[in-house]
PDB file of C-alpha atoms in Angstrom:
ATOM      1  CA  UNK L   3      21.773  -5.871  40.504  1.00 36.00           C
ATOM      2  CA  UNK L   4      21.299  -2.992  42.041  1.00 41.00           C
ATOM      3  CA  UNK L   5      18.863  -0.965  39.860  1.00 42.00           C
ATOM      4  CA  UNK L   6      19.897   2.938  39.667  1.00 49.00           C
ATOM      5  CA  UNK L   7      16.936   5.259  40.186  1.00 45.00           C
ATOM      6  CA  UNK L   8      16.048   5.997  36.667  1.00 47.00           C
ATOM      7  CA  UNK L   9      16.303   2.379  35.803  1.00 47.00           C
ATOM      8  CA  UNK L  10      13.677   1.335  38.790  1.00 43.00           C
ATOM      9  CA  UNK L  11      11.269   4.512  37.748  1.00 43.00           C
ATOM     10  CA  UNK L  12      11.439   3.441  34.022  1.00 43.00           C
ATOM     11  CA  UNK L  13      10.928  -0.376  35.274  1.00 39.00           C
ATOM     12  CA  UNK L  14       7.806   1.171  37.517  1.00 38.00           C
ATOM     13  CA  UNK L  15       6.492   3.132  34.735  1.00 40.00           C
ATOM     14  CA  UNK L  16       6.698   1.042  31.629  1.00 42.00           C
ATOM     15  CA  UNK L  17       4.269  -0.650  29.770  1.00 38.00           C
ATOM     16  CA  UNK L  18       4.920  -3.705  28.049  1.00 37.00           C
ATOM     17  CA  UNK L  19       8.089  -6.157  28.809  1.00 37.00           C
ATOM     18  CA  UNK L  20      10.682  -4.766  31.213  1.00 39.00           C
ATOM     19  CA  UNK L  21      13.499  -6.924  32.170  1.00 39.00           C
ATOM     20  CA  UNK L  22      16.611  -6.045  34.768  1.00 45.00           C
ATOM     21  CA  UNK L  23      18.925  -3.294  33.232  1.00 51.00           C
ATOM     22  CA  UNK L  24      22.590  -3.904  33.191  1.00 65.00           C
ATOM     23  CA  UNK L  25      23.924  -5.440  29.768  1.00 78.00           C
ATOM     24  CA  UNK L  26      20.729  -6.958  28.579  1.00 94.00           C
ATOM     25  CA  UNK L  27      18.454  -4.702  26.581  1.00 95.00           C
ATOM     26  CA  UNK L  28      14.880  -4.016  27.785  1.00 96.00           C
ATOM     27  CA  UNK L  29      11.946  -3.136  25.220  1.00 97.00           C
ATOM     28  CA  UNK L  30       8.816  -1.433  26.716  1.00 98.00           C
ATOM     29  CA  UNK L  31       6.534   1.327  26.003  1.00 98.00           C
ATOM     30  CA  UNK L  32       5.572   4.221  28.067  1.00 98.00           C
ATOM     31  CA  UNK L  33       3.077   6.690  27.548  1.00 98.00           C
ATOM     32  CA  UNK L  34       4.233  10.241  26.677  1.00 98.00           C
ATOM     33  CA  UNK L  35       2.116  13.281  25.259  1.00 98.00           C
ATOM     34  CA  UNK L  36      -0.621  11.159  24.790  1.00 97.00           C
ATOM     35  CA  UNK L  37       0.899   8.415  22.592  1.00 98.00           C
ATOM     36  CA  UNK L  38       2.538   5.484  23.726  1.00 98.00           C
ATOM     37  CA  UNK L  39       6.304   5.652  22.696  1.00 98.00           C
ATOM     38  CA  UNK L  40       8.608   2.270  22.134  1.00 98.00           C
ATOM     39  CA  UNK L  41      12.083   1.995  23.696  1.00 98.00           C
ATOM     40  CA  UNK L  42      15.164   0.083  24.052  1.00 98.00           C
ATOM     41  CA  UNK L  43      17.118   0.625  27.472  1.00 98.00           C
ATOM     42  CA  UNK L  44      20.678  -0.883  28.534  1.00 97.00           C
ATOM     43  CA  UNK L  45      23.543  -0.425  30.672  1.00 97.00           C
ATOM     44  CA  UNK L  46      24.007   1.226  33.957  1.00 95.00           C
ATOM     45  CA  UNK L  47      26.036   4.141  33.692  1.00 97.00           C
ATOM     46  CA  UNK L  48      25.656   7.676  35.353  1.00 97.00           C
ATOM     47  CA  UNK L  49      25.722   9.012  31.611  1.00 98.00           C
ATOM     48  CA  UNK L  50      22.399   8.692  30.281  1.00 98.00           C
ATOM     49  CA  UNK L  51      22.485   8.818  26.696  1.00 98.00           C
ATOM     50  CA  UNK L  52      19.166   9.249  23.786  1.00 98.00           C
ATOM     51  CA  UNK L  53      19.743   7.706  20.655  1.00 98.00           C
ATOM     52  CA  UNK L  54      17.773   9.471  17.924  1.00 98.00           C
ATOM     53  CA  UNK L  55      17.159   7.620  14.628  1.00 98.00           C
ATOM     54  CA  UNK L  56      16.724   9.107  11.333  1.00 97.00           C
ATOM     55  CA  UNK L  57      13.880   8.898   8.586  1.00 97.00           C
ATOM     56  CA  UNK L  58      11.462   6.076   8.907  1.00 97.00           C
ATOM     57  CA  UNK L  59      14.318   4.364  11.073  1.00 96.00           C
ATOM     58  CA  UNK L  60      13.925   2.844  14.519  1.00 97.00           C
ATOM     59  CA  UNK L  61      16.215   2.413  17.545  1.00 96.00           C
ATOM     60  CA  UNK L  62      16.390  -1.050  16.594  1.00 93.00           C
ATOM     61  CA  UNK L  63      17.102  -0.605  12.786  1.00 93.00           C
ATOM     62  CA  UNK L  64      19.324   2.354  13.426  1.00 96.00           C
ATOM     63  CA  UNK L  65      20.878   1.730  16.497  1.00 97.00           C
ATOM     64  CA  UNK L  66      21.360  -2.125  16.723  1.00 95.00           C
ATOM     65  CA  UNK L  67      24.950  -1.876  17.494  1.00 96.00           C
ATOM     66  CA  UNK L  68      25.102   1.048  19.551  1.00 96.00           C
ATOM     67  CA  UNK L  69      22.702  -0.970  21.953  1.00 97.00           C
ATOM     68  CA  UNK L  70      24.952  -4.200  21.770  1.00 96.00           C
ATOM     69  CA  UNK L  71      28.174  -2.718  21.983  1.00 95.00           C
ATOM     70  CA  UNK L  72      28.207   0.682  23.956  1.00 95.00           C
ATOM     71  CA  UNK L  73      30.098   0.775  27.347  1.00 96.00           C
ATOM     72  CA  UNK L  74      27.410  -0.321  29.642  1.00 96.00           C
ATOM     73  CA  UNK L  75      29.358   0.955  32.337  1.00 96.00           C
ATOM     74  CA  UNK L  76      29.748   4.082  31.629  1.00 97.00           C
ATOM     75  CA  UNK L  77      26.517   5.005  29.744  1.00 98.00           C
ATOM     76  CA  UNK L  78      22.838   3.980  30.525  1.00 98.00           C
ATOM     77  CA  UNK L  79      21.723   4.048  26.675  1.00 98.00           C
ATOM     78  CA  UNK L  80      18.361   4.774  25.189  1.00 98.00           C
ATOM     79  CA  UNK L  81      17.151   4.223  21.829  1.00 98.00           C
ATOM     80  CA  UNK L  82      13.723   5.599  20.700  1.00 98.00           C
ATOM     81  CA  UNK L  83      11.203   4.941  17.920  1.00 98.00           C
ATOM     82  CA  UNK L  84       9.506   8.762  17.311  1.00 98.00           C
ATOM     83  CA  UNK L  85       5.970   8.500  16.863  1.00 98.00           C
ATOM     84  CA  UNK L  86       4.396   6.475  13.898  1.00 98.00           C
ATOM     85  CA  UNK L  87       7.959   4.933  13.426  1.00 98.00           C
ATOM     86  CA  UNK L  88       8.956   1.334  14.579  1.00 98.00           C
ATOM     87  CA  UNK L  89       6.988  -0.053  17.551  1.00 98.00           C
ATOM     88  CA  UNK L  90       5.617   3.610  18.035  1.00 98.00           C
ATOM     89  CA  UNK L  91       2.503   2.943  16.005  1.00 98.00           C
ATOM     90  CA  UNK L  92      -0.202   3.684  16.331  1.00 97.00           C
ATOM     91  CA  UNK L  93      -0.376   6.419  15.711  1.00 97.00           C
ATOM     92  CA  UNK L  94       0.716   6.318  12.061  1.00 98.00           C
ATOM     93  CA  UNK L  95       3.191   8.477  11.006  1.00 98.00           C
ATOM     94  CA  UNK L  96       1.835  12.079   9.542  1.00 98.00           C
ATOM     95  CA  UNK L  97       4.221  15.226   8.856  1.00 98.00           C
ATOM     96  CA  UNK L  98       2.654  18.448  10.148  1.00 98.00           C
ATOM     97  CA  UNK L  99       4.611  21.549   9.500  1.00 97.00           C
ATOM     98  CA  UNK L 100       5.786  21.266  13.183  1.00 97.00           C
ATOM     99  CA  UNK L 101       7.027  17.610  13.014  1.00 98.00           C
ATOM    100  CA  UNK L 102      10.554  18.028  14.077  1.00 98.00           C
ATOM    101  CA  UNK L 103       9.326  20.286  17.070  1.00 98.00           C
ATOM    102  CA  UNK L 104       6.838  17.897  17.914  1.00 98.00           C
ATOM    103  CA  UNK L 105       9.629  14.933  17.981  1.00 98.00           C
ATOM    104  CA  UNK L 106      11.823  16.696  19.947  1.00 98.00           C
ATOM    105  CA  UNK L 107       9.285  17.692  22.731  1.00 98.00           C
ATOM    106  CA  UNK L 108       8.439  13.754  22.569  1.00 98.00           C
ATOM    107  CA  UNK L 109      12.101  12.960  22.752  1.00 98.00           C
ATOM    108  CA  UNK L 110      12.839  15.025  25.989  1.00 98.00           C
ATOM    109  CA  UNK L 111       9.448  14.252  27.486  1.00 98.00           C
ATOM    110  CA  UNK L 112      10.375  10.760  27.125  1.00 98.00           C
ATOM    111  CA  UNK L 113      13.406  10.889  28.751  1.00 98.00           C
ATOM    112  CA  UNK L 114      12.192  12.793  31.559  1.00 98.00           C
ATOM    113  CA  UNK L 115       9.477   9.952  32.055  1.00 98.00           C
ATOM    114  CA  UNK L 116      11.997   7.536  32.477  1.00 98.00           C
ATOM    115  CA  UNK L 117      13.517   9.979  35.207  1.00 97.00           C
ATOM    116  CA  UNK L 118      16.462  11.505  33.835  1.00 98.00           C
ATOM    117  CA  UNK L 119      17.602  14.599  35.113  1.00 96.00           C
ATOM    118  CA  UNK L 120      20.162  15.387  32.406  1.00 98.00           C
ATOM    119  CA  UNK L 121      21.303  13.499  29.273  1.00 98.00           C
ATOM    120  CA  UNK L 122      23.118  13.304  26.345  1.00 98.00           C
ATOM    121  CA  UNK L 123      21.978  13.190  22.374  1.00 98.00           C
ATOM    122  CA  UNK L 124      23.199  11.383  19.704  1.00 98.00           C
ATOM    123  CA  UNK L 125      21.019  12.126  16.607  1.00 98.00           C
ATOM    124  CA  UNK L 126      21.539  10.822  12.894  1.00 97.00           C
ATOM    125  CA  UNK L 127      19.526  12.213   9.733  1.00 97.00           C
ATOM    126  CA  UNK L 128      16.045  13.757  10.883  1.00 98.00           C
ATOM    127  CA  UNK L 129      17.110  12.637  14.378  1.00 98.00           C
ATOM    128  CA  UNK L 130      20.101  14.866  14.035  1.00 98.00           C
ATOM    129  CA  UNK L 131      17.781  17.798  13.089  1.00 98.00           C
ATOM    130  CA  UNK L 132      15.167  16.697  16.202  1.00 98.00           C
ATOM    131  CA  UNK L 133      18.385  16.607  18.599  1.00 99.00           C
ATOM    132  CA  UNK L 134      19.317  20.025  17.328  1.00 99.00           C
ATOM    133  CA  UNK L 135      16.242  21.132  18.230  1.00 99.00           C
ATOM    134  CA  UNK L 136      16.065  19.755  21.351  1.00 98.00           C
ATOM    135  CA  UNK L 137      19.579  21.156  22.722  1.00 98.00           C
ATOM    136  CA  UNK L 138      18.247  24.558  21.815  1.00 98.00           C
ATOM    137  CA  UNK L 139      15.081  24.355  23.568  1.00 98.00           C
ATOM    138  CA  UNK L 140      15.742  22.595  26.595  1.00 98.00           C
ATOM    139  CA  UNK L 141      19.586  24.009  27.391  1.00 97.00           C
ATOM    140  CA  UNK L 142      19.359  22.983  31.061  1.00 98.00           C
ATOM    141  CA  UNK L 143      18.687  19.294  30.258  1.00 98.00           C
ATOM    142  CA  UNK L 144      21.060  18.445  27.455  1.00 98.00           C
ATOM    143  CA  UNK L 145      24.656  17.066  28.625  1.00 98.00           C
ATOM    144  CA  UNK L 146      25.956  16.719  25.169  1.00 98.00           C
ATOM    145  CA  UNK L 147      25.136  16.625  21.339  1.00 98.00           C
ATOM    146  CA  UNK L 148      26.586  14.401  18.864  1.00 98.00           C
ATOM    147  CA  UNK L 149      24.526  14.972  15.183  1.00 98.00           C
ATOM    148  CA  UNK L 150      25.703  13.411  11.951  1.00 97.00           C
ATOM    149  CA  UNK L 151      24.133  13.592   8.322  1.00 97.00           C
ATOM    150  CA  UNK L 152      21.893  16.779   9.728  1.00 98.00           C
ATOM    151  CA  UNK L 153      20.690  19.593   7.918  1.00 98.00           C
ATOM    152  CA  UNK L 154      19.244  22.887   9.435  1.00 98.00           C
ATOM    153  CA  UNK L 155      17.581  23.961   6.099  1.00 98.00           C
ATOM    154  CA  UNK L 156      16.118  22.512   2.723  1.00 98.00           C
ATOM    155  CA  UNK L 157      17.683  23.834  -0.493  1.00 98.00           C
ATOM    156  CA  UNK L 158      16.670  23.511  -3.966  1.00 97.00           C
ATOM    157  CA  UNK L 159      19.429  20.648  -4.328  1.00 97.00           C
ATOM    158  CA  UNK L 160      17.693  18.884  -1.295  1.00 98.00           C
ATOM    159  CA  UNK L 161      14.553  18.736  -2.881  1.00 98.00           C
ATOM    160  CA  UNK L 162      15.749  16.785  -5.848  1.00 97.00           C
ATOM    161  CA  UNK L 163      17.772  14.506  -3.963  1.00 97.00           C
ATOM    162  CA  UNK L 164      14.483  14.022  -1.901  1.00 97.00           C
ATOM    163  CA  UNK L 165      12.006  13.734  -4.605  1.00 97.00           C
ATOM    164  CA  UNK L 166      14.848  11.071  -6.260  1.00 96.00           C
ATOM    165  CA  UNK L 167      14.306   8.831  -3.221  1.00 96.00           C
ATOM    166  CA  UNK L 168      10.077   8.890  -2.967  1.00 97.00           C
ATOM    167  CA  UNK L 169       9.874   6.223  -5.146  1.00 97.00           C
ATOM    168  CA  UNK L 170      10.952   2.739  -2.609  1.00 97.00           C
ATOM    169  CA  UNK L 171      11.024   0.576  -5.566  1.00 95.00           C
ATOM    170  CA  UNK L 172      14.287   2.408  -6.514  1.00 94.00           C
ATOM    171  CA  UNK L 173      15.745   1.617  -3.410  1.00 95.00           C
ATOM    172  CA  UNK L 174      18.778  -0.564  -2.895  1.00 94.00           C
ATOM    173  CA  UNK L 175      17.940  -3.855  -1.420  1.00 95.00           C
ATOM    174  CA  UNK L 176      20.248  -3.563   1.449  1.00 93.00           C
ATOM    175  CA  UNK L 177      18.461  -0.294   2.617  1.00 91.00           C
ATOM    176  CA  UNK L 178      14.905  -1.547   1.578  1.00 94.00           C
ATOM    177  CA  UNK L 179      14.440  -4.884   3.190  1.00 94.00           C
ATOM    178  CA  UNK L 180      14.960  -4.241   6.723  1.00 93.00           C
ATOM    179  CA  UNK L 181      12.169  -1.345   6.522  1.00 95.00           C
ATOM    180  CA  UNK L 182       9.269  -3.592   4.521  1.00 96.00           C
ATOM    181  CA  UNK L 183      10.153  -6.099   7.145  1.00 95.00           C
ATOM    182  CA  UNK L 184       9.678  -3.574   9.978  1.00 95.00           C
ATOM    183  CA  UNK L 185       6.393  -1.622   7.951  1.00 97.00           C
ATOM    184  CA  UNK L 186       5.301  -3.651   5.621  1.00 97.00           C
ATOM    185  CA  UNK L 187       5.556  -2.606   1.718  1.00 96.00           C
ATOM    186  CA  UNK L 188       2.043  -0.233   1.819  1.00 97.00           C
ATOM    187  CA  UNK L 189       3.355   1.497   4.942  1.00 98.00           C
ATOM    188  CA  UNK L 190       6.969   2.027   4.213  1.00 98.00           C
ATOM    189  CA  UNK L 191       5.927   3.091   0.469  1.00 98.00           C
ATOM    190  CA  UNK L 192       2.995   5.991   1.817  1.00 98.00           C
ATOM    191  CA  UNK L 193       5.135   6.949   4.589  1.00 98.00           C
ATOM    192  CA  UNK L 194       8.346   7.426   2.494  1.00 98.00           C
ATOM    193  CA  UNK L 195       6.248   9.819   0.168  1.00 98.00           C
ATOM    194  CA  UNK L 196       4.580  11.713   2.907  1.00 98.00           C
ATOM    195  CA  UNK L 197       8.078  12.399   4.262  1.00 98.00           C
ATOM    196  CA  UNK L 198       9.267  13.835   0.860  1.00 98.00           C
ATOM    197  CA  UNK L 199       6.397  16.149   0.962  1.00 98.00           C
ATOM    198  CA  UNK L 200       6.495  17.031   4.889  1.00 98.00           C
ATOM    199  CA  UNK L 201      10.284  17.759   4.748  1.00 98.00           C
ATOM    200  CA  UNK L 202       9.905  19.648   0.879  1.00 98.00           C
ATOM    201  CA  UNK L 203       7.432  22.187   2.689  1.00 98.00           C
ATOM    202  CA  UNK L 204      10.498  23.934   4.599  1.00 98.00           C
ATOM    203  CA  UNK L 205      12.009  24.648   1.154  1.00 98.00           C
ATOM    204  CA  UNK L 206       8.917  27.229   1.143  1.00 97.00           C
ATOM    205  CA  UNK L 207      10.530  29.082   4.082  1.00 97.00           C
ATOM    206  CA  UNK L 208      13.042  32.143   3.921  1.00 97.00           C
ATOM    207  CA  UNK L 209      16.344  30.246   3.581  1.00 97.00           C
ATOM    208  CA  UNK L 210      14.569  27.074   3.292  1.00 98.00           C
ATOM    209  CA  UNK L 211      14.967  26.949   7.318  1.00 98.00           C
ATOM    210  CA  UNK L 212      13.813  24.090   9.474  1.00 98.00           C
ATOM    211  CA  UNK L 213      15.866  25.460  12.617  1.00 98.00           C
ATOM    212  CA  UNK L 214      18.618  27.812  11.714  1.00 98.00           C
ATOM    213  CA  UNK L 215      17.777  30.303  14.166  1.00 98.00           C
ATOM    214  CA  UNK L 216      17.990  27.735  16.967  1.00 98.00           C
ATOM    215  CA  UNK L 217      21.785  26.753  16.637  1.00 98.00           C
ATOM    216  CA  UNK L 218      23.136  30.060  18.104  1.00 98.00           C
ATOM    217  CA  UNK L 219      21.048  28.968  21.510  1.00 98.00           C
ATOM    218  CA  UNK L 220      22.822  25.405  21.682  1.00 98.00           C
ATOM    219  CA  UNK L 221      24.971  26.075  24.618  1.00 97.00           C
ATOM    220  CA  UNK L 222      26.138  22.188  25.179  1.00 98.00           C
ATOM    221  CA  UNK L 223      29.586  20.546  23.608  1.00 98.00           C
ATOM    222  CA  UNK L 224      28.696  19.374  20.075  1.00 98.00           C
ATOM    223  CA  UNK L 225      30.027  17.420  17.876  1.00 98.00           C
ATOM    224  CA  UNK L 226      29.178  17.346  14.334  1.00 98.00           C
ATOM    225  CA  UNK L 227      29.506  14.242  12.097  1.00 98.00           C
ATOM    226  CA  UNK L 228      29.389  13.993   8.324  1.00 98.00           C
ATOM    227  CA  UNK L 229      30.236  11.408   5.646  1.00 96.00           C
ATOM    228  CA  UNK L 230      31.601  12.895   2.730  1.00 92.00           C
ATOM    229  CA  UNK L 231      30.021  10.115   0.230  1.00 94.00           C
ATOM    230  CA  UNK L 232      26.248  10.916   2.271  1.00 94.00           C
ATOM    231  CA  UNK L 233      23.893  10.623  -0.867  1.00 93.00           C
ATOM    232  CA  UNK L 234      21.351  12.569   0.919  1.00 95.00           C
ATOM    233  CA  UNK L 235      22.780  15.551   2.799  1.00 97.00           C
ATOM    234  CA  UNK L 236      25.787  17.676   1.153  1.00 97.00           C
ATOM    235  CA  UNK L 237      28.597  18.745   3.385  1.00 97.00           C
ATOM    236  CA  UNK L 238      27.579  21.954   3.241  1.00 97.00           C
ATOM    237  CA  UNK L 239      24.790  21.277   5.995  1.00 98.00           C
ATOM    238  CA  UNK L 240      27.507  20.217   8.488  1.00 98.00           C
ATOM    239  CA  UNK L 241      29.591  22.848   7.810  1.00 98.00           C
ATOM    240  CA  UNK L 242      26.350  25.611   8.147  1.00 98.00           C
ATOM    241  CA  UNK L 243      25.941  23.655  11.356  1.00 98.00           C
ATOM    242  CA  UNK L 244      29.522  24.025  12.490  1.00 98.00           C
ATOM    243  CA  UNK L 245      29.690  27.484  12.282  1.00 98.00           C
ATOM    244  CA  UNK L 246      26.783  28.481  13.849  1.00 98.00           C
ATOM    245  CA  UNK L 247      26.965  26.282  17.120  1.00 98.00           C
ATOM    246  CA  UNK L 248      29.580  28.112  19.118  1.00 97.00           C
ATOM    247  CA  UNK L 249      32.151  25.949  20.172  1.00 98.00           C
ATOM    248  CA  UNK L 250      31.262  22.982  17.973  1.00 98.00           C
ATOM    249  CA  UNK L 251      33.891  20.579  16.663  1.00 98.00           C
TER     250      UNK L 251
END
């Protein structure tokens, strides 16, 4: 198997087990911004894509089907675990006021450490917010952008919804089980509470702003997806993002 330069560089710099690329899925860690970030990589296509998971998620829990089934001739697919999530522990996850900005910088710096010059972002939920910020902050690096279940602000209605999921014992077994297996009950429960507190702080900003002012800075082709039964993110958020990213669909 002839390795493309990004894949070869990734093998050389990766910490942890690294197998040959192609259709197999490699799992490795690499040091970025003072933390060891875990990622999975597969495929050998010219179009590099980073998959960004949602709150409490990891590459494996949120993107197992994409890692398995995305076209590996067209794409080189990378799924990452943001710091404090999945296998990117330590450190423990925390939620300072700039946690989305921190994730956006980590995500972009991870892809640069893996030697990708330009790449697309597919982000869902919190990963969608992170992807919006990254696309606005680093327009020369981002090829295309897909977000789903994302929001650029936090409303009073959102606060009510978030507080409704604060207690993980009330979650459905289907959603709860993989996260409890990944983290153990204590870390899972405490991190969920910390997330609710962390994201709720945005409601104190004018208009509940997370990244509204950045949306006009997104220049790459952008595709916005929303599930009409999304229990966490009302559809108005998707409509707002579409309205404020020029040319988005």
